Amino acid sequence: MTQRSNEGIDNPTFDGMDVVKETKTELEDLLVSLQELKVHLSDVESLEDVQLLMELLLHTDFQQAFRMHRSVALSTRRLHPPHPLTAHARHLRDEVESVLQSSKQNEATELTGLLSSPHLQALMEAHDCIAEEDFNEDSNEIVEARGKGTKLVCLEKNRDMPLGVTVRNDHDCVIISRVVRGGTAEKSGLLSEGDEILQINGVSVRGKSVNDVHNILSSMHGPLTILINPNSQTKPTSHRQTLMHVKANFTYDPSDDPYVPCRELALSFRQGDVLHVISQDDPNWWQAYRDADENHKPLAGLIPGKSSQQQREALKKTITDKNQEHRGKLWCSKKYKKQRKKTLDNPDNVHCSDDILTYEEVALYHQPLHRRRAIVLVGPPNRGQDELRRTLLSLEPGRFAGAVPHTTRSPRAHEVSGREYNFVSRQSFESDLTSGKFIESGEFDQNLYGTNTDSVRQIINSGKICLLCLQPRCLQIVRSSDLKPYIIFIRPPPPPPAAPQQRLPTRLTKGGKKHQICYENSYGHLFDAVITNSDLNRSVFELLKLVNQLDTEPQWVPYSWVC
């Protein structure tokens, strides 16, 4: 028999070694039993039957098929809860006992005593009570006891993947407040908003706080059995809001937010990041991916909803204003002096917006080659944007052009209308100004000057790229037009490190830094790109690289521009 077993049992052909050992033991036991049986058989027909059966068991193909069957059976046993073969074990016991009473063998008497024992009778009764229950199984992961209203959910909790649920307290109850998209709970479809959690792996959570439940779940990994009381009023998930992309106009750090429902599920982002919002079912906490993570991170993150963020920022502003009002009595006498100093330090009258910035809906836009977007350079005064514009115009005059400004003054002897300026009457200028056709305008020496959208549009229609240098207060105006501007902030280089013997930075350096900070804080949400102008040649190279990308790569633009 040892020689034959080498053909199959001792020569496994698959990797399930535990199954192989178990299969080998079962077949060997069966072969030994058949060998012993042959000794007690006398008729030829029975001996032939046993011999045929033994040859079948020793056949390699049969052994491989049996191992495969055992492997499938064992894996199925792990996935499926055991099911009773019958709900009438007590009746079977009674039948066996009645049969054994007519037997005179010692084994029958011993078995009758076992079946008649109170402990075994109680075990049979408990078995039948459980077997008679009506169980419902959903993908082998739900066991629901009808009539009792509870549901036992089985999930696998990965160490690297949260379940993706948040909970809240309702008196002593622990209620599921949301199911995060992409998480284990959402993929299973077994947990819903409003379900009450009763137990986790046999640990009761009733009366426990949200933090206690979080700590319990954090310490558990692998299979989880969660006993829940389903929400009888659970509404089907509608995801009624249209999925959309938004650009964040503020920076969010969950570690600094005391109101976030679950920091592990919250999504941090910076101003300018594009977020793919996939659920707004909870107006206070949206679910989203960062655009860069959308195809790599399966679990969505929580971000503040637009209205919630506006309310929180408005509350902060109210508290700040009240604090300033409270301190006002101490410095009101210096107020005029500080306001006058602020005006002197801001000769270009930089406006720091008080608007509450949240999100801007965006869409991908690929500019046509015959209608390129206007390039707008913006930055603190005298920080190189005008020089960059002049350099590009001189390097590639066939590709770039500057908009011809409008003015109400009279042309000089060498000037031609449409070349140096578009010379118009004051009445015409003011009419276009009232109609909102001027991106920027001003008055000097009793003459009006300005950049008209018609001049920019004329360059765009010609197939060239219009280069503009604008004040930041004009950015909203140019963005509200059909020019689809690409706005680049020209950031001044950081000051060189001061030697120990040097004095503090000059007033000019401090003023430039203040301008930069105010520009980025107030208008940073409008910038499409940033270039640090530390070297002219390098800045020109980076600027051309950005312009070239507009021809080859789609860009995120306000949704209203393309829809």
mmCIF file of C-alpha atoms in Angstrom, residues 12 44 69 131 208:
data_model
loop_
_atom_site.group_PDB
_atom_site.id
_atom_site.type_symbol
_atom_site.label_atom_id
_atom_site.label_comp_id
_atom_site.label_asym_id
_atom_site.label_seq_id
_atom_site.Cartn_x
_atom_site.Cartn_y
_atom_site.Cartn_z
ATOM 1 C CA PRO A 12 0.461 16.237 -3.995
ATOM 2 C CA VAL A 44 -16.301 -13.982 -3.738
ATOM 3 C CA HIS A 69 -13.511 18.255 -3.422
ATOM 4 C CA ALA A 131 -32.838 24.675 13.945
ATOM 5 C CA LYS A 208 -20.882 53.862 25.281
#
